[in-house]
Amino acid sequence: MITTKEVKIKIPQKFTSEYIETELKKKNLDVLSWAIVDYDEKYYTLNLSIVNE
Protein backbone atom coordinates (compact mmCIF):
# COMPACT_ATOMS: atom_id res chain seq x y z
CA MET A 1 0.00 0.00 0.00
CA ILE A 2 1.23 3.50 -0.79
CA THR A 3 0.66 6.18 1.84
CA THR A 4 1.83 9.68 2.61
CA LYS A 5 3.72 10.88 5.64
CA GLU A 6 5.33 14.11 6.81
CA VAL A 7 8.78 14.11 8.41
CA LYS A 8 11.19 16.80 9.55
CA ILE A 9 14.90 16.83 8.83
CA LYS A 10 17.53 19.33 9.88
CA ILE A 11 18.47 22.00 7.38
CA PRO A 12 22.08 21.45 6.26
CA GLN A 13 24.58 24.21 5.59
CA LYS A 14 24.77 23.06 1.97
CA PHE A 15 21.53 21.78 0.45
CA THR A 16 21.67 18.82 -1.94
CA SER A 17 19.12 16.20 -2.90
CA GLU A 18 21.70 13.58 -1.87
CA TYR A 19 21.58 14.94 1.68
CA ILE A 20 17.81 14.49 1.82
CA GLU A 21 18.00 10.99 0.27
CA THR A 22 20.61 9.99 2.89
CA GLU A 23 18.51 11.34 5.76
CA LEU A 24 15.45 9.44 4.51
CA LYS A 25 17.45 6.20 4.24
CA LYS A 26 18.49 6.65 7.88
CA LYS A 27 14.78 6.57 8.76
CA ASN A 28 14.38 3.19 6.96
CA LEU A 29 11.54 4.40 4.77
CA ASP A 30 10.77 3.01 1.31
CA VAL A 31 10.28 6.42 -0.33
CA LEU A 32 8.77 6.75 -3.80
CA SER A 33 8.83 10.56 -3.88
CA TRP A 34 9.37 13.51 -1.58
CA ALA A 35 8.74 17.24 -1.60
CA ILE A 36 9.67 20.05 0.77
CA VAL A 37 6.38 21.55 1.90
CA ASP A 38 7.47 23.83 4.76
CA TYR A 39 10.51 24.98 6.72
CA ASP A 40 11.53 26.98 9.76
CA GLU A 41 14.88 28.12 11.17
CA LYS A 42 16.14 24.57 11.81
CA TYR A 43 14.04 22.03 9.90
CA TYR A 44 12.55 21.18 6.52
CA THR A 45 9.17 19.49 6.56
CA LEU A 46 8.92 16.90 3.80
CA ASN A 47 5.83 15.22 2.44
CA LEU A 48 6.67 11.65 1.43
CA SER A 49 4.96 8.97 -0.62
CA ILE A 50 6.02 5.70 0.98
CA VAL A 51 5.42 1.99 0.46
CA ASN A 52 3.97 0.15 3.46
CA GLU A 53 4.00 -3.62 3.49
One Martini backbone bead per residue (centre of mass of N, CA, C, O) as a GRO file, in nm:
protein
   53
    1MET     BB    1   0.099   0.035   0.020
    2ILE     BB    2   0.030   0.376  -0.037
    3THR     BB    3   0.158   0.656   0.144
    4THR     BB    4   0.159   0.934   0.360
    5LYS     BB    5   0.420   1.157   0.497
    6GLU     BB    6   0.560   1.349   0.763
    7VAL     BB    7   0.887   1.505   0.789
    8LYS     BB    8   1.181   1.596   0.971
    9ILE     BB    9   1.475   1.790   0.881
   10LYS     BB   10   1.766   1.913   0.885
   11ILE     BB   11   1.932   2.193   0.798
   12PRO     BB   12   2.178   2.242   0.593
   13GLN     BB   13   2.438   2.424   0.475
   14LYS     BB   14   2.423   2.222   0.222
   15PHE     BB   15   2.213   2.175  -0.039
   16THR     BB   16   2.095   1.841  -0.124
   17SER     BB   17   1.948   1.559  -0.242
   18GLU     BB   18   2.143   1.360  -0.105
   19TYR     BB   19   2.087   1.443   0.182
   20ILE     BB   20   1.790   1.361   0.188
   21GLU     BB   21   1.824   1.066   0.105
   22THR     BB   22   1.999   0.990   0.351
   23GLU     BB   23   1.795   1.067   0.574
   24LEU     BB   24   1.574   0.867   0.478
   25LYS     BB   25   1.740   0.606   0.509
   26LYS     BB   26   1.777   0.635   0.821
   27LYS     BB   27   1.446   0.585   0.849
   28ASN     BB   28   1.353   0.332   0.684
   29LEU     BB   29   1.227   0.428   0.401
   30ASP     BB   30   1.004   0.367   0.122
   31VAL     BB   31   1.066   0.599  -0.119
   32LEU     BB   32   0.916   0.751  -0.399
   33SER     BB   33   0.857   1.052  -0.283
   34TRP     BB   34   0.946   1.409  -0.248
   35ALA     BB   35   0.864   1.718  -0.054
   36ILE     BB   36   0.891   2.045   0.017
   37VAL     BB   37   0.644   2.221   0.239
   38ASP     BB   38   0.841   2.327   0.476
   39TYR     BB   39   0.988   2.577   0.710
   40ASP     BB   40   1.249   2.675   0.930
   41GLU     BB   41   1.533   2.743   1.101
   42LYS     BB   42   1.598   2.399   1.125
   43TYR     BB   43   1.356   2.276   0.935
   44TYR     BB   44   1.229   2.041   0.722
   45THR     BB   45   0.927   1.966   0.553
   46LEU     BB   46   0.819   1.647   0.442
   47ASN     BB   47   0.656   1.491   0.174
   48LEU     BB   48   0.564   1.145   0.154
   49SER     BB   49   0.595   0.859  -0.049
   50ILE     BB   50   0.505   0.533   0.072
   51VAL     BB   51   0.584   0.193   0.141
   52ASN     BB   52   0.363  -0.047   0.267
   53GLU     BB   53   0.347  -0.391   0.403
   0.00000   0.00000   0.00000
